[in-house]
Short mmCIF file of C-alpha atoms in Angstrom, two decimals:
data_model
loop_
_atom_site.label_atom_id
_atom_site.label_comp_id
_atom_site.label_asym_id
_atom_site.label_seq_id
_atom_site.Cartn_x
_atom_site.Cartn_y
_atom_site.Cartn_z
CA UNK Y 1 0.00 0.00 0.00
CA UNK Y 2 1.27 3.45 -0.89
CA UNK Y 3 1.87 5.68 2.08
CA UNK Y 4 0.37 8.81 0.48
CA UNK Y 5 -3.05 7.41 1.28
CA UNK Y 6 -4.77 10.75 1.88
CA UNK Y 7 -4.40 12.47 -1.48
CA UNK Y 8 -7.51 12.54 -3.65
CA UNK Y 9 -7.41 12.71 -7.41
CA UNK Y 10 -9.52 15.42 -9.02
CA UNK Y 11 -13.04 14.55 -10.08
CA UNK Y 12 -15.84 12.77 -8.31
CA UNK Y 13 -15.24 9.89 -5.93
CA UNK Y 14 -17.31 7.38 -4.10
CA UNK Y 15 -16.54 7.30 -0.37
CA UNK Y 16 -17.58 4.26 1.62
CA UNK Y 17 -16.95 2.94 5.13
CA UNK Y 18 -15.64 -0.47 6.07
CA UNK Y 19 -14.71 -1.25 9.69
CA UNK Y 20 -12.19 1.37 10.82
CA UNK Y 21 -11.61 3.12 7.53
CA UNK Y 22 -13.15 5.13 4.73
CA UNK Y 23 -12.10 4.20 1.19
CA UNK Y 24 -12.56 6.15 -1.98
CA UNK Y 25 -13.15 4.93 -5.52
CA UNK Y 26 -12.54 7.54 -8.24
CA UNK Y 27 -15.28 7.77 -10.86
CA UNK Y 28 -14.70 8.20 -14.57
CA UNK Y 29 -18.14 9.33 -15.64
CA UNK Y 30 -20.13 6.79 -13.70
CA UNK Y 31 -17.53 4.01 -14.06
CA UNK Y 32 -15.70 2.97 -10.93
CA UNK Y 33 -11.92 3.18 -11.39
CA UNK Y 34 -11.47 0.18 -9.14
CA UNK Y 35 -7.70 -0.10 -9.58
CA UNK Y 36 -7.37 3.40 -8.08
CA UNK Y 37 -9.42 2.66 -4.98
CA UNK Y 38 -7.62 3.39 -1.72
CA UNK Y 39 -8.13 4.25 1.91
CA UNK Y 40 -8.47 7.97 2.65
CA UNK Y 41 -9.35 7.91 6.37
CA UNK Y 42 -7.83 5.48 8.88
CA UNK Y 43 -9.67 5.28 12.21
CA UNK Y 44 -8.80 1.69 13.15
CA UNK Y 45 -10.45 1.67 16.59
CA UNK Y 46 -13.80 2.93 15.31
CA UNK Y 47 -16.78 1.28 13.65
CA UNK Y 48 -17.75 3.82 11.01
CA UNK Y 49 -21.42 3.67 10.05
CA UNK Y 50 -22.49 6.83 8.22
CA UNK Y 51 -20.45 8.93 5.80
CA UNK Y 52 -21.32 12.38 4.41
CA UNK Y 53 -19.41 14.98 2.43
CA UNK Y 54 -19.41 18.78 2.51
CA UNK Y 55 -18.55 20.06 -0.96
CA UNK Y 56 -17.87 23.62 0.30
CA UNK Y 57 -15.04 22.92 2.75
CA UNK Y 58 -14.18 19.56 1.16
CA UNK Y 59 -14.54 17.73 4.42
CA UNK Y 60 -15.73 14.20 5.01
CA UNK Y 61 -17.97 13.57 8.02
CA UNK Y 62 -18.60 10.21 9.64
CA UNK Y 63 -20.23 8.60 12.65
CA UNK Y 64 -18.67 6.00 14.95
CA UNK Y 65 -20.77 3.77 17.19
CA UNK Y 66 -18.07 2.38 19.50
CA UNK Y 67 -17.32 5.57 21.45
CA UNK Y 68 -20.34 7.19 19.91
CA UNK Y 69 -19.14 10.28 18.06
CA UNK Y 70 -19.38 12.28 14.86
CA UNK Y 71 -16.05 13.37 13.37
CA UNK Y 72 -14.76 15.14 10.31
CA UNK Y 73 -11.50 15.47 8.38
CA UNK Y 74 -10.37 17.48 5.40
CA UNK Y 75 -10.05 15.50 2.20
CA UNK Y 76 -6.83 17.38 1.48
CA UNK Y 77 -5.10 15.41 4.17
CA UNK Y 78 -6.30 16.48 7.58
CA UNK Y 79 -6.40 14.94 11.01
CA UNK Y 80 -9.77 13.58 12.14
CA UNK Y 81 -11.48 15.87 14.64
CA UNK Y 82 -14.49 14.86 16.72
CA UNK Y 83 -17.29 17.43 16.62
CA UNK Y 84 -20.05 15.64 18.59
CA UNK Y 85 -19.05 13.35 21.46
CA UNK Y 86 -21.68 13.85 24.15
CA UNK Y 87 -25.24 12.54 24.41
CA UNK Y 88 -25.01 10.08 21.55
CA UNK Y 89 -26.34 6.52 21.57
CA UNK Y 90 -26.07 5.03 18.12
CA UNK Y 91 -25.56 7.66 15.42
CA UNK Y 92 -26.27 5.72 12.23
CA UNK Y 93 -27.12 8.36 9.66
CA UNK Y 94 -25.71 11.83 8.93
CA UNK Y 95 -26.68 14.44 6.36
CA UNK Y 96 -25.12 17.75 5.46
CA UNK Y 97 -26.92 20.83 4.25
CA UNK Y 98 -24.03 22.43 2.39
CA UNK Y 99 -26.06 25.59 1.87
CA UNK Y 100 -27.16 26.48 5.38
CA UNK Y 101 -24.05 24.79 6.86
CA UNK Y 102 -25.94 22.41 9.12
CA UNK Y 103 -25.32 18.81 10.13
CA UNK Y 104 -28.26 16.44 10.74
CA UNK Y 105 -28.06 13.01 12.32
CA UNK Y 106 -30.24 10.10 13.43
CA UNK Y 107 -29.74 8.17 16.67
CA UNK Y 108 -31.38 4.75 16.99
CA UNK Y 109 -30.76 4.38 20.73
CA UNK Y 110 -31.93 7.83 21.80
CA UNK Y 111 -34.57 7.57 19.05
CA UNK Y 112 -34.21 11.10 17.82
CA UNK Y 113 -33.01 13.32 15.00
CA UNK Y 114 -30.73 16.23 15.84
CA UNK Y 115 -29.16 19.18 14.09
CA UNK Y 116 -26.11 21.34 14.75
CA UNK Y 117 -23.76 23.66 12.89
CA UNK Y 118 -21.00 21.88 10.99
CA UNK Y 119 -18.60 22.44 13.90
CA UNK Y 120 -21.01 20.81 16.34
CA UNK Y 121 -22.14 24.00 18.03
CA UNK Y 122 -25.77 25.15 18.42
CA UNK Y 123 -27.03 21.61 18.79
CA UNK Y 124 -30.79 21.08 18.87
CA UNK Y 125 -33.19 18.10 18.91
CA UNK Y 126 -35.36 18.19 15.79
CA UNK Y 127 -37.55 15.14 16.53
CA UNK Y 128 -37.81 12.84 19.52
CA UNK Y 129 -41.15 11.18 18.88
CA UNK Y 130 -42.40 8.41 16.54
CA UNK Y 131 -38.88 7.14 15.89
CA UNK Y 132 -37.87 3.52 16.60
CA UNK Y 133 -34.91 2.67 14.38
CA UNK Y 134 -34.07 5.81 12.41
CA UNK Y 135 -31.00 5.27 10.24
CA UNK Y 136 -30.54 6.86 6.80
CA UNK Y 137 -31.01 10.63 6.48
CA UNK Y 138 -30.48 12.90 3.48
CA UNK Y 139 -30.95 16.60 2.79
CA UNK Y 140 -32.29 18.39 -0.25
CA UNK Y 141 -31.08 21.95 0.39
CA UNK Y 142 -32.42 23.30 -2.90
CA UNK Y 143 -35.97 22.58 -1.78
CA UNK Y 144 -35.33 22.88 1.92
CA UNK Y 145 -36.40 19.30 2.66
CA UNK Y 146 -35.04 16.57 4.88
CA UNK Y 147 -35.75 12.85 4.32
CA UNK Y 148 -35.12 9.94 6.66
CA UNK Y 149 -35.95 6.25 6.93
CA UNK Y 150 -36.94 4.24 10.00
CA UNK Y 151 -36.58 0.45 9.73
CA UNK Y 152 -38.84 -0.26 12.72
CA UNK Y 153 -40.00 -3.84 12.01
CA UNK Y 154 -43.49 -3.01 13.30
CA UNK Y 155 -43.94 -0.08 10.92
CA UNK Y 156 -41.08 0.87 8.63
CA UNK Y 157 -41.48 4.28 6.97
CA UNK Y 158 -39.76 7.04 5.07
CA UNK Y 159 -40.53 10.54 6.31
CA UNK Y 160 -39.85 14.10 5.24
CA UNK Y 161 -39.95 17.53 6.85
CA UNK Y 162 -38.65 21.01 6.33
CA UNK Y 163 -35.07 21.59 7.45
CA UNK Y 164 -36.32 23.27 10.63
CA UNK Y 165 -38.49 20.29 11.55
CA UNK Y 166 -41.82 21.77 10.49
CA UNK Y 167 -44.23 20.04 8.10
CA UNK Y 168 -43.29 16.46 9.04
CA UNK Y 169 -45.06 13.92 6.76
CA UNK Y 170 -44.84 10.17 6.18
CA UNK Y 171 -43.86 9.84 2.53
CA UNK Y 172 -43.59 6.06 2.08
CA UNK Y 173 -45.36 3.37 4.07
CA UNK Y 174 -46.34 -0.08 2.82
CA UNK Y 175 -44.25 -2.58 0.89
CA UNK Y 176 -41.30 -1.53 3.04
CA UNK Y 177 -39.38 -3.77 5.46
CA UNK Y 178 -35.83 -2.68 6.23
CA UNK Y 179 -35.19 0.57 4.34
CA UNK Y 180 -31.55 0.88 5.39
CA UNK Y 181 -30.27 3.23 2.70
CA UNK Y 182 -31.62 6.51 1.33
CA UNK Y 183 -30.35 8.99 -1.28
CA UNK Y 184 -31.74 12.07 -2.98
CA UNK Y 185 -30.85 12.75 -6.59
CA UNK Y 186 -30.73 16.52 -7.01
CA UNK Y 187 -30.89 16.34 -10.77
CA UNK Y 188 -33.94 14.13 -11.26
CA UNK Y 189 -35.45 15.08 -7.85
CA UNK Y 190 -35.92 11.41 -7.08
CA UNK Y 191 -35.64 9.95 -3.59
CA UNK Y 192 -34.26 6.41 -3.81
CA UNK Y 193 -33.90 3.75 -1.13
CA UNK Y 194 -32.45 0.29 -0.66
CA UNK Y 195 -34.46 -2.21 1.40
CA UNK Y 196 -32.76 -5.27 2.94
CA UNK Y 197 -36.15 -6.82 3.72
CA UNK Y 198 -38.01 -6.52 0.42
CA UNK Y 199 -34.58 -6.78 -1.24
CA UNK Y 200 -35.50 -4.00 -3.65
CA UNK Y 201 -34.08 -0.67 -4.70
CA UNK Y 202 -36.91 1.81 -5.37
CA UNK Y 203 -37.34 5.50 -6.13
CA UNK Y 204 -40.14 7.98 -5.55
CA UNK Y 205 -40.80 11.51 -6.74
CA UNK Y 206 -41.59 13.22 -3.41
CA UNK Y 207 -43.85 15.73 -5.14
CA UNK Y 208 -45.95 13.53 -7.44
CA UNK Y 209 -45.52 10.48 -5.16
CA UNK Y 210 -44.88 8.31 -8.24
CA UNK Y 211 -43.01 5.25 -7.01
CA UNK Y 212 -40.89 3.00 -9.21
CA UNK Y 213 -38.91 -0.21 -8.62
CA UNK Y 214 -35.35 -0.05 -9.95
CA UNK Y 215 -34.04 -3.56 -9.17
CA UNK Y 216 -35.12 -6.47 -7.00
CA UNK Y 217 -33.43 -9.56 -5.62
CA UNK Y 218 -30.58 -7.55 -4.08
CA UNK Y 219 -28.71 -9.28 -1.23
CA UNK Y 220 -28.41 -7.08 1.89
CA UNK Y 221 -28.14 -3.38 1.08
CA UNK Y 222 -27.02 -1.02 3.85
CA UNK Y 223 -26.46 2.42 2.30
CA UNK Y 224 -27.02 3.95 -1.12
CA UNK Y 225 -25.94 7.02 -3.09
CA UNK Y 226 -27.08 8.41 -6.42
CA UNK Y 227 -24.72 9.78 -9.06
CA UNK Y 228 -25.57 10.44 -12.69
CA UNK Y 229 -27.64 7.60 -14.07
CA UNK Y 230 -26.23 5.21 -11.49
CA UNK Y 231 -27.03 4.24 -7.94
CA UNK Y 232 -24.25 2.75 -5.80
CA UNK Y 233 -25.08 0.71 -2.74
CA UNK Y 234 -23.05 -1.10 -0.07
CA UNK Y 235 -24.08 -4.67 0.71
CA UNK Y 236 -23.44 -6.56 3.96
CA UNK Y 237 -23.65 -10.00 2.41
CA UNK Y 238 -21.63 -9.27 -0.70
CA UNK Y 239 -19.20 -7.12 1.36
CA UNK Y 240 -18.90 -4.85 -1.65
CA UNK Y 241 -20.09 -1.73 -3.48
CA UNK Y 242 -22.62 -2.49 -6.22
CA UNK Y 243 -23.40 -0.13 -9.13
CA UNK Y 244 -26.93 -0.11 -10.56
CA UNK Y 245 -27.99 1.71 -13.72
CA UNK Y 246 -31.32 3.22 -12.72
CA UNK Y 247 -32.35 3.93 -16.29
CA UNK Y 248 -31.60 0.43 -17.58
CA UNK Y 249 -32.80 -0.94 -14.20
CA UNK Y 250 -30.00 -3.45 -13.81
CA UNK Y 251 -26.75 -4.03 -11.95
CA UNK Y 252 -23.76 -2.90 -14.00
CA UNK Y 253 -20.67 -3.30 -11.83
CA UNK Y 254 -19.28 -4.32 -8.44
CA UNK Y 255 -16.27 -3.28 -6.37
CA UNK Y 256 -15.01 -5.92 -3.96
CA UNK Y 257 -12.53 -4.40 -1.47
CA UNK Y 258 -9.43 -6.38 -0.60
CA UNK Y 259 -10.57 -6.53 3.02
CA UNK Y 260 -13.47 -8.91 3.47
CA UNK Y 261 -15.98 -7.43 5.91
CA UNK Y 262 -19.28 -5.59 5.80
CA UNK Y 263 -19.45 -2.31 3.93
CA UNK Y 264 -21.43 0.51 5.59
CA UNK Y 265 -22.14 4.15 4.68
CA UNK Y 266 -21.53 5.50 1.19
CA UNK Y 267 -21.51 8.98 -0.34
CA UNK Y 268 -19.93 10.94 -3.19
CA UNK Y 269 -17.31 13.67 -3.02
CA UNK Y 270 -17.13 16.42 -5.64
CA UNK Y 271 -14.37 18.86 -6.54
CA UNK Y 272 -17.03 21.61 -6.62
CA UNK Y 273 -20.52 21.89 -5.24
CA UNK Y 274 -23.14 20.94 -7.83
CA UNK Y 275 -24.84 23.97 -9.35
CA UNK Y 276 -28.36 24.36 -8.07
CA UNK Y 277 -30.75 27.26 -8.30
CA UNK Y 278 -30.88 28.41 -4.73
CA UNK Y 279 -33.22 31.21 -3.87
CA UNK Y 280 -31.89 31.84 -0.39
CA UNK Y 281 -28.09 31.92 -0.62
CA UNK Y 282 -27.44 35.14 1.22
CA UNK V 1 10.63 4.66 3.38
CA UNK V 2 12.22 2.86 0.47
CA UNK V 3 13.90 5.98 -0.93
CA UNK V 4 16.64 6.38 1.71
CA UNK V 5 18.69 3.51 0.37
CA UNK V 6 19.63 1.61 3.49
CA UNK V 7 18.88 -2.04 4.22
CA UNK V 8 16.44 -1.12 6.98
CA UNK V 9 14.25 1.09 4.79
CA UNK V 10 11.37 -1.37 4.68
CA UNK V 11 10.22 -2.99 7.89
CA UNK V 12 7.83 -5.92 8.15
CA UNK V 13 4.20 -4.98 8.91
CA UNK V 14 3.47 -5.36 12.64
CA UNK V 15 0.36 -7.29 11.70
CA UNK V 16 -0.85 -10.92 11.84
CA UNK V 17 0.37 -12.96 8.89
CA UNK V 18 -1.29 -12.10 5.62
CA UNK V 19 -2.24 -8.59 6.67
CA UNK V 20 -0.81 -5.62 4.82
CA UNK V 21 -0.12 -2.24 6.40
CA UNK V 22 0.09 1.45 5.59
CA UNK V 23 1.56 4.58 7.12
CA UNK V 24 -0.91 7.36 7.87
CA UNK V 25 0.84 10.39 6.33
CA UNK V 26 0.11 13.00 9.00
CA UNK V 27 0.75 10.95 12.11
CA UNK V 28 3.26 8.42 10.67
CA UNK V 29 1.15 5.79 12.41
CA UNK V 30 1.42 2.29 11.01
CA UNK V 31 -1.99 0.65 10.61
CA UNK V 32 -2.83 -2.84 9.38
CA UNK V 33 -5.05 -2.60 6.33
CA UNK V 34 -6.12 -6.12 5.57
CA UNK V 35 -6.72 -7.86 8.88
CA UNK V 36 -7.78 -11.53 8.97
CA UNK V 37 -11.52 -12.12 8.55
CA UNK V 38 -13.56 -10.89 11.49
CA UNK V 39 -10.81 -8.68 12.91
CA UNK V 40 -9.93 -5.00 12.63
CA UNK V 41 -8.03 -2.28 14.47
CA UNK V 42 -4.58 -0.76 14.22
CA UNK V 43 -2.92 -4.15 14.86
CA UNK V 44 -5.92 -6.38 14.07
CA UNK V 45 -6.53 -6.53 17.81
CA UNK V 46 -10.28 -5.80 17.64
CA UNK V 47 -13.32 -7.71 16.41
CA UNK V 48 -15.55 -6.50 13.60
CA UNK V 49 -18.99 -5.09 14.34
CA UNK V 50 -21.33 -7.86 15.45
CA UNK V 51 -18.49 -9.94 16.94
CA UNK V 52 -16.62 -10.01 20.24
CA UNK V 53 -13.37 -11.37 21.61
CA UNK V 54 -9.71 -10.52 22.10
CA UNK V 55 -8.02 -11.96 19.00
CA UNK V 56 -4.48 -10.95 20.05
CA UNK V 57 -4.95 -11.49 23.78
CA UNK V 58 -4.26 -7.80 24.53
CA UNK V 59 -5.97 -7.99 27.92
CA UNK V 60 -5.73 -11.67 28.87
CA UNK V 61 -5.91 -14.99 27.09
CA UNK V 62 -6.56 -15.02 23.34
CA UNK V 63 -10.26 -15.22 22.56
CA UNK V 64 -11.10 -15.56 18.88
CA UNK V 65 -13.84 -13.25 17.56
CA UNK V 66 -17.29 -14.80 17.82
CA UNK V 67 -20.73 -13.52 16.85
CA UNK V 68 -22.55 -11.56 19.60
CA UNK V 69 -24.24 -13.97 22.04
CA UNK V 70 -27.47 -12.26 22.98
CA UNK V 71 -30.03 -15.05 23.45
CA UNK V 72 -31.63 -14.37 20.04
CA UNK V 73 -32.82 -11.08 21.53
CA UNK V 74 -31.01 -8.76 19.10
CA UNK V 75 -31.97 -7.66 15.61
CA UNK V 76 -29.56 -8.75 12.86
CA UNK V 77 -30.26 -5.50 11.02
CA UNK V 78 -28.94 -3.43 13.95
CA UNK V 79 -25.33 -2.27 14.27
CA UNK V 80 -23.29 -2.32 17.48
CA UNK V 81 -25.23 -5.23 18.97
CA UNK V 82 -22.51 -6.11 21.50
CA UNK V 83 -19.31 -4.73 23.02
CA UNK V 84 -16.49 -5.81 20.73
CA UNK V 85 -14.30 -7.00 23.58
CA UNK V 86 -16.52 -8.16 26.43
CA UNK V 87 -19.50 -9.26 24.37
CA UNK V 88 -21.91 -7.33 26.59
CA UNK V 89 -25.16 -7.03 24.66
CA UNK V 90 -25.99 -3.39 23.95
CA UNK V 91 -29.15 -3.54 21.85
CA UNK V 92 -31.52 -6.03 23.45
CA UNK V 93 -35.02 -6.17 21.95
CA UNK V 94 -38.36 -7.79 22.92
CA UNK V 95 -38.19 -5.89 26.26
CA UNK V 96 -35.16 -7.91 27.40
CA UNK V 97 -32.06 -6.67 29.19
CA UNK V 98 -28.89 -7.91 30.85
CA UNK V 99 -25.39 -8.85 29.72
CA UNK V 100 -26.76 -11.52 27.37
CA UNK V 101 -30.28 -10.08 26.90
CA UNK V 102 -31.21 -13.00 29.13
CA UNK V 103 -33.68 -11.36 31.50
CA UNK V 104 -36.66 -9.04 31.24
CA UNK V 105 -36.04 -5.33 31.51
CA UNK V 106 -37.46 -3.33 34.40
CA UNK V 107 -41.22 -3.16 34.35
CA UNK V 108 -41.52 -6.46 32.46
CA UNK V 109 -41.74 -10.13 33.47
CA UNK V 110 -41.63 -13.59 31.94
CA UNK V 111 -39.02 -15.77 30.30
CA UNK V 112 -36.54 -13.80 28.20
CA UNK V 113 -35.32 -17.07 26.71
CA UNK V 114 -38.73 -18.27 25.41
CA UNK V 115 -38.62 -19.28 21.76
CA UNK V 116 -41.55 -17.14 20.63
CA UNK V 117 -41.12 -13.35 21.03
CA UNK V 118 -44.75 -13.06 22.14
CA UNK V 119 -43.98 -15.36 25.10
CA UNK V 120 -40.88 -13.48 26.22
CA UNK V 121 -41.36 -10.41 28.40
CA UNK V 122 -44.74 -8.91 29.20
CA UNK V 123 -45.37 -5.56 30.93
CA UNK V 124 -45.92 -5.76 34.70
CA UNK V 125 -48.89 -3.37 34.42
CA UNK V 126 -49.17 -3.21 38.19
CA UNK V 127 -52.38 -1.54 39.35
CA UNK V 128 -51.36 1.91 40.61
CA UNK V 129 -54.01 1.78 43.36
CA UNK V 130 -53.08 -1.62 44.74
CA UNK V 131 -49.29 -1.52 44.49
CA UNK V 132 -46.86 -0.34 47.18
CA UNK V 133 -45.56 3.14 46.32
CA UNK V 134 -47.26 2.81 42.92
CA UNK V 135 -44.27 0.75 41.79
CA UNK V 136 -44.15 -0.23 38.12
CA UNK V 137 -41.73 -3.15 38.57
CA UNK V 138 -42.63 -6.74 39.45
CA UNK V 139 -41.03 -10.14 40.12
CA UNK V 140 -38.88 -11.22 37.16
CA UNK V 141 -40.49 -14.60 36.48
CA UNK V 142 -43.93 -14.62 38.10
CA UNK V 143 -44.75 -10.99 37.40
CA UNK V 144 -46.16 -10.58 40.92
CA UNK V 145 -46.43 -6.90 41.83
CA UNK V 146 -45.88 -5.87 45.47
CA UNK V 147 -49.42 -5.46 46.81
CA UNK V 148 -50.74 -3.21 49.57
CA UNK V 149 -52.49 -4.89 52.55
CA UNK V 150 -55.47 -7.10 51.61
CA UNK V 151 -54.89 -6.52 47.90
CA UNK V 152 -54.56 -9.55 45.64
CA UNK V 153 -53.94 -10.77 42.07
CA UNK V 154 -50.66 -10.65 40.11
CA UNK V 155 -51.19 -7.03 39.20
CA UNK V 156 -52.58 -6.04 42.65
CA UNK V 157 -55.76 -5.09 40.84
CA UNK V 158 -58.34 -6.54 43.27
CA UNK V 159 -59.25 -6.73 46.94
CA UNK V 160 -59.18 -9.98 48.89
CA UNK V 161 -62.65 -11.48 49.49
CA UNK V 162 -64.35 -9.56 52.27
CA UNK V 163 -62.43 -6.35 51.52
CA UNK V 164 -63.23 -3.25 49.44
CA UNK V 165 -62.06 0.22 48.40
CA UNK V 166 -59.00 -0.54 46.27
CA UNK V 167 -59.14 3.03 44.94
CA UNK V 168 -58.06 4.41 48.34
CA UNK V 169 -54.46 3.67 47.40
CA UNK V 170 -53.80 2.53 50.97
CA UNK V 171 -54.87 -1.09 50.65
CA UNK V 172 -58.32 -2.61 50.96
CA UNK V 173 -60.63 -2.18 53.96
CA UNK V 174 -62.70 -4.85 55.68
CA UNK V 175 -66.32 -4.87 54.50
CA UNK V 176 -67.70 -5.15 58.05
CA UNK V 177 -71.02 -6.48 56.78
CA UNK V 178 -73.39 -7.86 59.35
CA UNK V 179 -73.27 -11.66 58.91
CA UNK V 180 -76.93 -11.98 59.71
CA UNK V 181 -78.24 -9.47 57.18
CA UNK V 182 -75.83 -10.26 54.31
CA UNK V 183 -76.05 -12.86 51.57
CA UNK V 184 -72.88 -14.53 50.35
#
């Protein structure tokens, strides 16, 4: 292994967690450049679950469930710094609103969703009711919406609210079992999820509520991210990253890391923030 | 560092056989990158999520990593089900609790080890009127709540025969009916 493990090539990368590390896979278009995959964050004593990326400061954020914490590090080679260490149970999902500079996270032991500034200050509980096993959470800053999934076996659901917690609505209920992974595609405005119970990847337009199956018969998806025409999900059973073409509705590629163990959170990192028509960037 | 040109430039990885290693650029820390299956950590001394043990014997005898042992009272879709070293169960379900999720949590009773989740742990549901100090806990196995004087039933929800006024919250009072004028 090369020792310069922190440098990131230009362009878009996939970032995914596996045990005590976060690896990146450079993308050429939507193709995974598997031979260039390498570890960018080493945190060997942690169990990293969620991964998120802030395209403004080019920082990667992650959650650890062993000494429950949320940390961040610069992608240009920075030391990991913990930003939330107190009052955490099991932080399993994190989302970044790159526009308003807020961090959102789910906690499946405290059963709540919280928000803070990106440095961990001004922390506030957003929701502490009707949550059993909240996990995946994603933000859509352009429309000011937050989406999260709860894999409660007695009533799994996908919910949405405004970024300040107002207007909370159940968006998906029924034909859901273990919606572990969630991603929002800013381009097509589709919310997609991966379900380890129904073993399907599905998408919904949150505004028209049109729901569409992308693939079925998947093994054990944990997290998912959308990029271009592809969806990439981590899978506990396959211990890999699987690429799905959501237009052709079929699996197109797989990355099997050298280390054999479960793969957890996944996200993308960009050299620049994607251009979106914001009406409130003041 | 292979560029210095001395015979000691490259050192063997301080990792179990088969594992590769890397140097973290900022800290110059050496970390194992490809630990044997089921293990992780800087020196492959920890167990993966969902497993527990002490694979290198860092704090005692070597204990290979084994799957969390939680009496079938954990959810396989959860993360962090047990402490990676001690095996202490951290995410018991079905209202169970304890190191191995092997007993009912406070306020519940029954058999945490029953095969069917519905038969495991039921709420004590002690009657607030009939229970000492309005306690919400009960005996682990039988579910008997601690009743006030002359109060009966598992949940302390009734007066003994010949007693009345459970609602008083101080126990039941003797009926004091005249035996001559009363039926039953």
